[in-house]
CSV table of C-alpha atoms in Angstrom, one decimal:
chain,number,residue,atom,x,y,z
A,1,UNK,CA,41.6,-21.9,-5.3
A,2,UNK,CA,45.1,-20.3,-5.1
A,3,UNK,CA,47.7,-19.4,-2.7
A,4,UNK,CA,47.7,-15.8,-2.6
A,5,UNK,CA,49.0,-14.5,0.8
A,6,UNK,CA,45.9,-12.9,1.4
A,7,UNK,CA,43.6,-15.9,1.4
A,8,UNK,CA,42.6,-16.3,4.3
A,9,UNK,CA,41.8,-12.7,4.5
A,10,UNK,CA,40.2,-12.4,1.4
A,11,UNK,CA,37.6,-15.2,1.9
A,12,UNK,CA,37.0,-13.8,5.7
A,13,UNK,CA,36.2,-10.7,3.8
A,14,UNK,CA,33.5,-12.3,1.9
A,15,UNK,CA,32.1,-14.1,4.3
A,16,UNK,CA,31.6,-10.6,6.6
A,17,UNK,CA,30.4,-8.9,3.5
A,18,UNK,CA,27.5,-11.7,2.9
A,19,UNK,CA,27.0,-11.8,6.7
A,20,UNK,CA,26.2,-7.8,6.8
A,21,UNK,CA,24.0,-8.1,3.7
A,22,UNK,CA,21.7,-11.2,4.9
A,23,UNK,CA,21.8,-9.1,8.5
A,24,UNK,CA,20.4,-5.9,6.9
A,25,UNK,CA,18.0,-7.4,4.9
A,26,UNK,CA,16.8,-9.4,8.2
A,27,UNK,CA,16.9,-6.5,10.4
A,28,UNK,CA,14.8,-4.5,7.7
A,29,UNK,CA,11.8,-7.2,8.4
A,30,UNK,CA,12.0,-7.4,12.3
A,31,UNK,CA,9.0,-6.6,14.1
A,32,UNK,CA,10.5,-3.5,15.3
A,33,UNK,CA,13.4,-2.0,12.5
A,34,UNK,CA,13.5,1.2,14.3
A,35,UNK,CA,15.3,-0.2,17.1
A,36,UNK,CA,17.6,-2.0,14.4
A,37,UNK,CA,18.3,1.0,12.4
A,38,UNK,CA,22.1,1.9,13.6
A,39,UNK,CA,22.6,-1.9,13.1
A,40,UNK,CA,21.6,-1.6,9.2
A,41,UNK,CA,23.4,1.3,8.8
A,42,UNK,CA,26.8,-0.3,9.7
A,43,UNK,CA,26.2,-3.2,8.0
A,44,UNK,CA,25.9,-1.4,4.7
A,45,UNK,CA,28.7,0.5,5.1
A,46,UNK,CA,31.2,-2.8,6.2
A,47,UNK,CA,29.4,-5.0,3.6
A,48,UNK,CA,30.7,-2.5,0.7
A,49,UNK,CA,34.2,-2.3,2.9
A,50,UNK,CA,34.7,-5.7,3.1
A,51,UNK,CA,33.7,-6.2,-0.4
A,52,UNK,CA,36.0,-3.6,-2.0
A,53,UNK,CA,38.8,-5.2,0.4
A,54,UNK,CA,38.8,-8.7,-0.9
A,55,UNK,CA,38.8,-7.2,-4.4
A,56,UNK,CA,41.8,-5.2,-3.8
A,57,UNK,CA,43.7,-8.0,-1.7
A,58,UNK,CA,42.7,-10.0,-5.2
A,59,UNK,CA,44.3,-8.0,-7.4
A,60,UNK,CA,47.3,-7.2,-5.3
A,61,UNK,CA,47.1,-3.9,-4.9
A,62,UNK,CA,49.3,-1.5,-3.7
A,63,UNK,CA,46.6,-0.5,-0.9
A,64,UNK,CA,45.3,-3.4,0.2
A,65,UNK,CA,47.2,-3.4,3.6
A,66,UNK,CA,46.5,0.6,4.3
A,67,UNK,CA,42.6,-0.9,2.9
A,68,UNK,CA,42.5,-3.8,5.3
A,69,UNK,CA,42.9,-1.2,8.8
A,70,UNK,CA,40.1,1.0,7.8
A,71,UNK,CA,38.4,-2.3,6.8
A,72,UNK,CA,39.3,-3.7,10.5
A,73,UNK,CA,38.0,-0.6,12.1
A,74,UNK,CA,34.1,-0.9,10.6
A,75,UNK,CA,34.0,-4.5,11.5
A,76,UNK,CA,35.2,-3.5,15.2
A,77,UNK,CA,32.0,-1.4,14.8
A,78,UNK,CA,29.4,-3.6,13.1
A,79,UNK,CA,30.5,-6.2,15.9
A,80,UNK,CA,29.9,-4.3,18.5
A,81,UNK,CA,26.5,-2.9,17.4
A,82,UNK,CA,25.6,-6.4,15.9
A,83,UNK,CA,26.7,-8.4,19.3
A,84,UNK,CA,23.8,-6.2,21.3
A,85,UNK,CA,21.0,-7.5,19.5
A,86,UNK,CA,19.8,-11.2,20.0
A,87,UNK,CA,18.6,-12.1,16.7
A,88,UNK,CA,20.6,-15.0,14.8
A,89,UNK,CA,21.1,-12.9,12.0
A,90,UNK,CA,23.0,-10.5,14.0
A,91,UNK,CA,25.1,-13.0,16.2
A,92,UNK,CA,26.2,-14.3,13.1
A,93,UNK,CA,27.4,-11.1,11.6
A,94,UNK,CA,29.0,-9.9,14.9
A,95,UNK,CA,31.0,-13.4,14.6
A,96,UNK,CA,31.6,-12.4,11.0
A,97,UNK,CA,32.8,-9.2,11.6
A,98,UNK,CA,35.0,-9.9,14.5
A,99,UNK,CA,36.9,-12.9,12.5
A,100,UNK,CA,37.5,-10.3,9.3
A,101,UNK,CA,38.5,-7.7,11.6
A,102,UNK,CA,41.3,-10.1,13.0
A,103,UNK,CA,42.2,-11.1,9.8
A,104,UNK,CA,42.7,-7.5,8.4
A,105,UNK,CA,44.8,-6.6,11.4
A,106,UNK,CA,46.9,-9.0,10.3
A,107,UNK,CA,47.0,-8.1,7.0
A,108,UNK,CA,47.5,-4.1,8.1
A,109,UNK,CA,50.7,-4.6,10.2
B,1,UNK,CA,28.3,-19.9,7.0
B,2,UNK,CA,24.1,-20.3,6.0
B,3,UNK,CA,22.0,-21.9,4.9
B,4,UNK,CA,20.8,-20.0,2.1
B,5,UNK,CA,19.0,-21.2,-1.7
B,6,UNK,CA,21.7,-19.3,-3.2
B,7,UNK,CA,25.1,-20.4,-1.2
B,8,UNK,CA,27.1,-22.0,-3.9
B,9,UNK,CA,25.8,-19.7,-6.5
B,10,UNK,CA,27.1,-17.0,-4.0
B,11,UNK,CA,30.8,-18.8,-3.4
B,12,UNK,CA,31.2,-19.4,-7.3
B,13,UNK,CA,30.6,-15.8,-7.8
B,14,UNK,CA,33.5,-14.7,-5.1
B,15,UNK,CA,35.5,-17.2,-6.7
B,16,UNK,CA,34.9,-16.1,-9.9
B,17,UNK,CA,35.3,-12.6,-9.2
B,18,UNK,CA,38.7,-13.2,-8.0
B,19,UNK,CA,40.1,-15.5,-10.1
B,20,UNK,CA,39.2,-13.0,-12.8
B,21,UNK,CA,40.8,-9.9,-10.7
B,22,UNK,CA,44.1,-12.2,-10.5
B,23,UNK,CA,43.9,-13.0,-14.1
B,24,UNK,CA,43.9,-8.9,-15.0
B,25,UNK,CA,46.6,-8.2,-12.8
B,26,UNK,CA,48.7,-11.1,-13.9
B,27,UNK,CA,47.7,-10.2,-17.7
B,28,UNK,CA,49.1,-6.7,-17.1
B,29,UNK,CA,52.7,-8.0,-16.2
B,30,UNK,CA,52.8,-10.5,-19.0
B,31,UNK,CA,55.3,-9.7,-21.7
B,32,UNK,CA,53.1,-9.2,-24.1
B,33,UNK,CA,50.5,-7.1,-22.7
B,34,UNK,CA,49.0,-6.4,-25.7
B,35,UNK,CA,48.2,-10.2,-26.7
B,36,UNK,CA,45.9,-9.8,-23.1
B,37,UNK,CA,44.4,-6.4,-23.9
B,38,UNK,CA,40.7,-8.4,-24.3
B,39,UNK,CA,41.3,-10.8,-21.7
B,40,UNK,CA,41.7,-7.5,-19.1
B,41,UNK,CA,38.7,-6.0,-20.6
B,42,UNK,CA,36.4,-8.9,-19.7
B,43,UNK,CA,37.8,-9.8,-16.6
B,44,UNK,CA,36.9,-6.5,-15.0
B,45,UNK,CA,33.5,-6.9,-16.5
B,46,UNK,CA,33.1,-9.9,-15.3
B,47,UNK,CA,34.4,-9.3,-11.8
B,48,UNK,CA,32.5,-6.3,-11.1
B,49,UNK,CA,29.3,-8.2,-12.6
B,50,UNK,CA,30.4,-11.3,-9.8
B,51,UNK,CA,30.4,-9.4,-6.7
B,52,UNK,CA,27.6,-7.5,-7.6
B,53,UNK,CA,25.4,-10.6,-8.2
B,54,UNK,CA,27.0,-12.5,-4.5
B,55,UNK,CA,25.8,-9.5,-3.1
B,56,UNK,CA,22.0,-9.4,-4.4
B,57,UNK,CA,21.7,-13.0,-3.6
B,58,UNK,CA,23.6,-12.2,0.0
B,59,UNK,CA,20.8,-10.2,0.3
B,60,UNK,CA,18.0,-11.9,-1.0
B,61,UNK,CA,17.1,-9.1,-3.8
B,62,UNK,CA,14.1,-9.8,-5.9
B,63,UNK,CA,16.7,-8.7,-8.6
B,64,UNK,CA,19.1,-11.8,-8.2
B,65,UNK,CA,17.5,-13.8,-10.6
B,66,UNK,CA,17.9,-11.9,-13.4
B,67,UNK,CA,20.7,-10.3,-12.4
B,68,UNK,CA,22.2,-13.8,-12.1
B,69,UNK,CA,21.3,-14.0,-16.0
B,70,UNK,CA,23.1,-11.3,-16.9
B,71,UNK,CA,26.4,-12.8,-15.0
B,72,UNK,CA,26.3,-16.5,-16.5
B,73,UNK,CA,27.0,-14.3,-19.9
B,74,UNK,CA,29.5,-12.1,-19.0
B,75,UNK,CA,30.9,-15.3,-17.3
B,76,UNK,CA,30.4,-17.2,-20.4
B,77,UNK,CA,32.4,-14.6,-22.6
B,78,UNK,CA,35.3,-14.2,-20.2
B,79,UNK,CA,35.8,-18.1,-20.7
B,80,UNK,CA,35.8,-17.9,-24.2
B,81,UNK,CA,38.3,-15.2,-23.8
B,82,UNK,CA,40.6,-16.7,-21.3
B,83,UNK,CA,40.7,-20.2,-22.3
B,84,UNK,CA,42.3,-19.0,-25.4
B,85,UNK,CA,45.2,-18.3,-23.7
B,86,UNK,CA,47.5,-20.5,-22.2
B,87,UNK,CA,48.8,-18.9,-19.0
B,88,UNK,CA,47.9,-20.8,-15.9
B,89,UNK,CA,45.9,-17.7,-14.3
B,90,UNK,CA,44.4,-17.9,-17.9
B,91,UNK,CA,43.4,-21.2,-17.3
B,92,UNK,CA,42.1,-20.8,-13.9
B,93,UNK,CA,40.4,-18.1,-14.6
B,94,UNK,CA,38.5,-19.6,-17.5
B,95,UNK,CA,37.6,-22.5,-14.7
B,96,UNK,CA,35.9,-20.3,-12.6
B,97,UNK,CA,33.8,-18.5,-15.2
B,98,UNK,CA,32.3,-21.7,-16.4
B,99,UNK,CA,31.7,-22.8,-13.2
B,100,UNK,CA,29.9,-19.8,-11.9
B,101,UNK,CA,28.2,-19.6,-15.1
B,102,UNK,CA,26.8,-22.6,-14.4
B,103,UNK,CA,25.6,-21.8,-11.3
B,104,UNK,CA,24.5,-18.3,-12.1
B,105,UNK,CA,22.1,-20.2,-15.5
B,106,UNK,CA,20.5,-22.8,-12.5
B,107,UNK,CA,19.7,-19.5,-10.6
B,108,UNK,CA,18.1,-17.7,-13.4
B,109,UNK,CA,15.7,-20.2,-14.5
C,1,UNK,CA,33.9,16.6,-18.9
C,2,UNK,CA,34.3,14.7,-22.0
C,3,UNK,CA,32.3,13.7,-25.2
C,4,UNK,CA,30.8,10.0,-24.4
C,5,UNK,CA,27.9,9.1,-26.3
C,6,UNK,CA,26.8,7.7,-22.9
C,7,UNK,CA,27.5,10.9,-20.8
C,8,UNK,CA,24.2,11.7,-20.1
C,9,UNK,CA,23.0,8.3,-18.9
C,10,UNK,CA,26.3,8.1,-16.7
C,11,UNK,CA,24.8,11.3,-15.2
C,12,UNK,CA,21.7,10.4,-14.5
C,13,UNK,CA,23.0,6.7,-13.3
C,14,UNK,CA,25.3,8.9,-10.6
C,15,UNK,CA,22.2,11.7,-9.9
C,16,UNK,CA,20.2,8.5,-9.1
C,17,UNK,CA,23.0,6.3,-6.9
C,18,UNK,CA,23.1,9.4,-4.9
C,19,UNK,CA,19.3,10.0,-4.5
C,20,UNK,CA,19.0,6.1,-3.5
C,21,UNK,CA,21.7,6.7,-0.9
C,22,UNK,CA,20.3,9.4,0.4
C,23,UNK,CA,17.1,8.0,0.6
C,24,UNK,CA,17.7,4.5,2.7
C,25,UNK,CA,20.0,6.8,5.2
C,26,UNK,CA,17.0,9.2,5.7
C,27,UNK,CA,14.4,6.4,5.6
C,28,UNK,CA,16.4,4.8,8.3
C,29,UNK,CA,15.6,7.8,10.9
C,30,UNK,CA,12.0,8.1,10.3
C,31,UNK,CA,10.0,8.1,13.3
C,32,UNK,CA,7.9,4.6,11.3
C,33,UNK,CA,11.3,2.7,9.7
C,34,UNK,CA,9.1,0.0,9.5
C,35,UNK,CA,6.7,1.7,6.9
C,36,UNK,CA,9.7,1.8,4.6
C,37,UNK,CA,11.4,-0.8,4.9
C,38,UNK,CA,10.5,-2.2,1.0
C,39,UNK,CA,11.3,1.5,0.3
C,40,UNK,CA,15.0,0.6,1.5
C,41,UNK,CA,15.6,-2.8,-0.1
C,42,UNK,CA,14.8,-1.2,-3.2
C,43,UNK,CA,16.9,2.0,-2.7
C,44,UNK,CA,19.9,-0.3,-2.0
C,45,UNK,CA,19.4,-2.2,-4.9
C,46,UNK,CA,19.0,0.7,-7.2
C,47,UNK,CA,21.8,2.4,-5.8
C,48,UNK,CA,24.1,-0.4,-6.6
C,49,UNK,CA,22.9,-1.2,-10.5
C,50,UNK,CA,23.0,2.2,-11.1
C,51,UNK,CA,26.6,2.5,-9.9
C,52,UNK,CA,27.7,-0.3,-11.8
C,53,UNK,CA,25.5,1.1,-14.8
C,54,UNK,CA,27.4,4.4,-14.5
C,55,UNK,CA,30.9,2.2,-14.5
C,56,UNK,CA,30.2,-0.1,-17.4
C,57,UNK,CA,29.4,3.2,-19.3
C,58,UNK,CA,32.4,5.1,-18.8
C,59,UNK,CA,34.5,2.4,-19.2
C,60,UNK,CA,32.4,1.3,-22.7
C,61,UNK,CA,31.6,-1.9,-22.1
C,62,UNK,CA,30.4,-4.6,-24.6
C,63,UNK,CA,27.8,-5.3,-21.6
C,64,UNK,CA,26.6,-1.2,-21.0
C,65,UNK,CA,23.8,-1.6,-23.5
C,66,UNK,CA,22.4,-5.2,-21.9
C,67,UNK,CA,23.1,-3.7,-18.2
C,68,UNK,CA,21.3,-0.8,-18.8
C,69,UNK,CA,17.8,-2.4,-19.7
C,70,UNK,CA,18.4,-4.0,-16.4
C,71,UNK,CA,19.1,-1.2,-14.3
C,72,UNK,CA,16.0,1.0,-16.2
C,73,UNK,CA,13.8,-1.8,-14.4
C,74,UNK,CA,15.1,-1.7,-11.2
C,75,UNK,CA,14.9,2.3,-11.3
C,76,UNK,CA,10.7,2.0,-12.4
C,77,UNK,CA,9.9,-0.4,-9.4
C,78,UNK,CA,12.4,2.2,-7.2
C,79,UNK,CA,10.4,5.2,-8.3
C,80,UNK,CA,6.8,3.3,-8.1
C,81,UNK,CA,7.9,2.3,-4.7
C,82,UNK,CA,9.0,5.9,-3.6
C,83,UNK,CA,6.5,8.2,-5.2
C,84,UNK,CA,3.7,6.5,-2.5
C,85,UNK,CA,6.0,8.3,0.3
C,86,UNK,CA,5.5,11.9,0.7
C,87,UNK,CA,9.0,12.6,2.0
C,88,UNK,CA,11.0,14.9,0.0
C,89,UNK,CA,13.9,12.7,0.1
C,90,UNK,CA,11.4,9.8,-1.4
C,91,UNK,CA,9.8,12.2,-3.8
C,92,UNK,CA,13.3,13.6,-4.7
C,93,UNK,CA,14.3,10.0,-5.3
C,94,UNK,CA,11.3,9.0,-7.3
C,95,UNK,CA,12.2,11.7,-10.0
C,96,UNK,CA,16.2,10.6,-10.0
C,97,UNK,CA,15.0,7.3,-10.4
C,98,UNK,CA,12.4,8.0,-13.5
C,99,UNK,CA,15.1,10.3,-15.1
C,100,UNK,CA,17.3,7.9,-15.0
C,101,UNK,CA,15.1,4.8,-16.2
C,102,UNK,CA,14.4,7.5,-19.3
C,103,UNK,CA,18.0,7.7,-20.3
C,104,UNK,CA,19.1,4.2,-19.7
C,105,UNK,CA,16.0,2.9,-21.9
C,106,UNK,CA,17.3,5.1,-24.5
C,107,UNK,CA,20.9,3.6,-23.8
C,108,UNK,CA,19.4,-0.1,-23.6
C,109,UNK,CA,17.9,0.6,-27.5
D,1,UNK,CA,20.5,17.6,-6.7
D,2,UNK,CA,20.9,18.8,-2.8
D,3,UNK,CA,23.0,20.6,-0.1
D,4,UNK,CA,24.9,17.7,1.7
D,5,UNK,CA,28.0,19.0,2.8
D,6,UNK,CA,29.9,16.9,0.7
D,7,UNK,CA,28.0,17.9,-2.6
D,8,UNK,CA,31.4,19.4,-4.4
D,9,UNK,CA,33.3,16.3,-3.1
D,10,UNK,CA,30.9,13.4,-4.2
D,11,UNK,CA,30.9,15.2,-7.7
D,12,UNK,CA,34.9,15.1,-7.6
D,13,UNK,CA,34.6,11.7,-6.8
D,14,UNK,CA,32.5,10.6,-9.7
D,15,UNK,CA,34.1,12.7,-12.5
D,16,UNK,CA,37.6,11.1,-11.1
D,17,UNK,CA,36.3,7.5,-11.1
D,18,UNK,CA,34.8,7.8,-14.5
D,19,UNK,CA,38.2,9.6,-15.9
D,20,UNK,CA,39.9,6.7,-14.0
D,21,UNK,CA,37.5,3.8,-15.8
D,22,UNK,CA,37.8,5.9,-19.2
D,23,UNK,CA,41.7,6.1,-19.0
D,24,UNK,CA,42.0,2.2,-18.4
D,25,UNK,CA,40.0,1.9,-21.4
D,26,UNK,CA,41.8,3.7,-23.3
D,27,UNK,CA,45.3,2.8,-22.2
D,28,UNK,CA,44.2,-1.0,-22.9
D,29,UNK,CA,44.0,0.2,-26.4
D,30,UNK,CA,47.0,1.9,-27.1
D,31,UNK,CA,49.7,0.7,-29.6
D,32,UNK,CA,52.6,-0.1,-26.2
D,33,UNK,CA,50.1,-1.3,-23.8
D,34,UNK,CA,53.0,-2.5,-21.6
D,35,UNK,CA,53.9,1.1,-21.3
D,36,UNK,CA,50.4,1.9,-19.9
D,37,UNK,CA,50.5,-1.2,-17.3
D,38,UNK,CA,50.8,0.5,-14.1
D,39,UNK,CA,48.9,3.6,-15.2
D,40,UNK,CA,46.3,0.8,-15.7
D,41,UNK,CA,46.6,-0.7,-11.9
D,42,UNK,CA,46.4,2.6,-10.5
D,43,UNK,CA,43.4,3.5,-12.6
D,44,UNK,CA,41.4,0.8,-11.1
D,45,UNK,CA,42.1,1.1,-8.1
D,46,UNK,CA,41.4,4.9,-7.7
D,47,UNK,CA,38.3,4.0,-9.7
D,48,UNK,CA,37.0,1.7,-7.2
D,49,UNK,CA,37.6,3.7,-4.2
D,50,UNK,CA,36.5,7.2,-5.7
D,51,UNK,CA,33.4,5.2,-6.6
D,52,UNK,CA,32.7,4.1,-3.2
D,53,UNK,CA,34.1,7.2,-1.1
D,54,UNK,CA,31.1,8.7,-3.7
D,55,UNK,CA,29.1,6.5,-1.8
D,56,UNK,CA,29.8,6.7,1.0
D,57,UNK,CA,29.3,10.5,1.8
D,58,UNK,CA,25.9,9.5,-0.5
D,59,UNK,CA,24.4,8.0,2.7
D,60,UNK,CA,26.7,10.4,5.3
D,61,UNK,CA,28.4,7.2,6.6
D,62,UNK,CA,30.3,7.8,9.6
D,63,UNK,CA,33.4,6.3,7.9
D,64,UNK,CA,32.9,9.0,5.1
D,65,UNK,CA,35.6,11.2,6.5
D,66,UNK,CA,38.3,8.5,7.2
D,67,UNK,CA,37.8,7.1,3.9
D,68,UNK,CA,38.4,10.2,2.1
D,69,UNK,CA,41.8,10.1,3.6
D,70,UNK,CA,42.5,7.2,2.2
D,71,UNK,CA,40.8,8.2,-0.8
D,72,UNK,CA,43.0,11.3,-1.3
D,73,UNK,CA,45.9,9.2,-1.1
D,74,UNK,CA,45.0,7.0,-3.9
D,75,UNK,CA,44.8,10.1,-6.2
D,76,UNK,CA,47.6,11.5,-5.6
D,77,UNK,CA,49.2,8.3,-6.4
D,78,UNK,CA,46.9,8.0,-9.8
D,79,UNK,CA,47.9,11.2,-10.8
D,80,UNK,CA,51.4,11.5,-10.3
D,81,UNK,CA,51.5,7.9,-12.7
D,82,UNK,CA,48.9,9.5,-15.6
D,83,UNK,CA,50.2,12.9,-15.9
D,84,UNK,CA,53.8,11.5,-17.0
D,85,UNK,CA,52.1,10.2,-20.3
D,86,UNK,CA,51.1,12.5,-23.1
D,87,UNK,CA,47.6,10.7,-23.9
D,88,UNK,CA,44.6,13.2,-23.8
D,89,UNK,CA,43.0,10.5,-21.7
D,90,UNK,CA,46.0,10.4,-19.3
D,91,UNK,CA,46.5,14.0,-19.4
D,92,UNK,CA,42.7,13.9,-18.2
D,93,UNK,CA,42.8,11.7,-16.0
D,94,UNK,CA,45.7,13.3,-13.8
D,95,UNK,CA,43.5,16.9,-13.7
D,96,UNK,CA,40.4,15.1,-12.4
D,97,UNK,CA,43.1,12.8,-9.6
D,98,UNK,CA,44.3,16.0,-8.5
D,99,UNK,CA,40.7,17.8,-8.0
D,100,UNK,CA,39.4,14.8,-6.3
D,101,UNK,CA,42.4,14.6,-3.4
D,102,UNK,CA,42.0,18.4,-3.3
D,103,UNK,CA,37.9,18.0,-2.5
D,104,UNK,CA,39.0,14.5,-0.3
D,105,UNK,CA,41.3,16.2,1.8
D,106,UNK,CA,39.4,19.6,2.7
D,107,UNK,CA,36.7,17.0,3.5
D,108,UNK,CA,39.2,14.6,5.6
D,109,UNK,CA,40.3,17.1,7.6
């Protein structure tokens, strides 16, 4: 759509934020949730991250880069949870999560 | 990324939400800020409306529908708004409201 | 802190953001997660309309009257959903969520 | 509402990011918007993270503490901009900035 420096980052953003949604949702309707509930927790707290980072990087702000290292440091730790369990749902959102996560360094430097 | 009912409702809502977070920056270091004073208005509105509706549908609310309802008018006013104007982020921005207004009024039905 | 006609429904929209919040975290380390799992969907949902509510309203938004109607309904299926949980952070929930479908019914007028 | 640790801070949080909304507002309606431009920038950006730092320390996020940091930051920044215009809402504005980086930074410590 445009060719704001922060593409790339912007839409990896979004992507990790819909990936932690759809995997907290799906965790919340496992067979056993208890064992998913440190995985839910960090996805809600990246999916609003991520979120508030591709709005920021949108509007140019000021703090987007200082917004994209605390934003790289929650997907580091979404991944890592996420990459433990099997399910496709959380696969996904560990790939998610380690691609934004690479893309905000970028961003942070 | 999925495989979702909602995917392109969900991608014309990031769009949309950032073309509109563009067009308020942008507006704000037009020359005549005040001409745009409107146009700002609506496009935070309408980009807070945007990402809150891709996120319900991320996550499969049983709000999304109408929530997505509420978004095609917002949407709808924010083109109104910006097509008035002749700026190119104006322009684009109007583009993207229509668009995800259409895809937020196939959602609601 | 100031004079808004709205104050009081922003007030109740943050009291209520808050109890949802609090709510999903401490549903998520109950021994039986899985017993509220549509306890949590709907907390996250609340939480998030109500946020939004709570912005729309303090910035007075042409859309604070329409949004408001919307987030009143997601607050009565909230509080339906946690009054059946004897918890107090569900029962504390419950009441933020019917104080705050009150004042944004009388907001959506 | 409750005893979280965070209680004074999350109510900081909101009263800034409802100043911050309410100040954009109003800026966007005074007679030399172009004046206000930057004032209105950092206004939404303070507004959006105040918002979610509220959040945030809502559900006792890990992250709640980092952000907060980052939060402060933000504040400062808002209210060093607001409190050199003379506009109630400004003038406002800067005194809630200031008690919110105050409350975010006994809280990032």
């Amino acid at each position: 759509m445009n060719n704001s420096k922060y593409q790339s980052c912007i839409q990896a953003c979004w992507e990790c934020a819909q990936a932690c949604e759809m995997c907290a949702s799906s965790c919340l309707r496992e067979e056993d949730v208890k064992a998913m509930a440190r995985c839910i927790e960090l996805d809600r707290d990246c999916a609003d991250i991520c979120s508030l980072a591709a709005v920021l990087m949108s509007r140019n702000s000021e703090l987007a880069k200082e917004f994209c290292a605390l934003c790289a440091k929650v997907c580091r730790a979404c991944a890592e949870e996420c990459e433990k369990h099997q399910m496709e749902h959380c696969q996904r959102c560990a790939e998610a999560c380690r691609k934004c996560a690479e893309e905000c360094e970028r961003m942070a430097v």
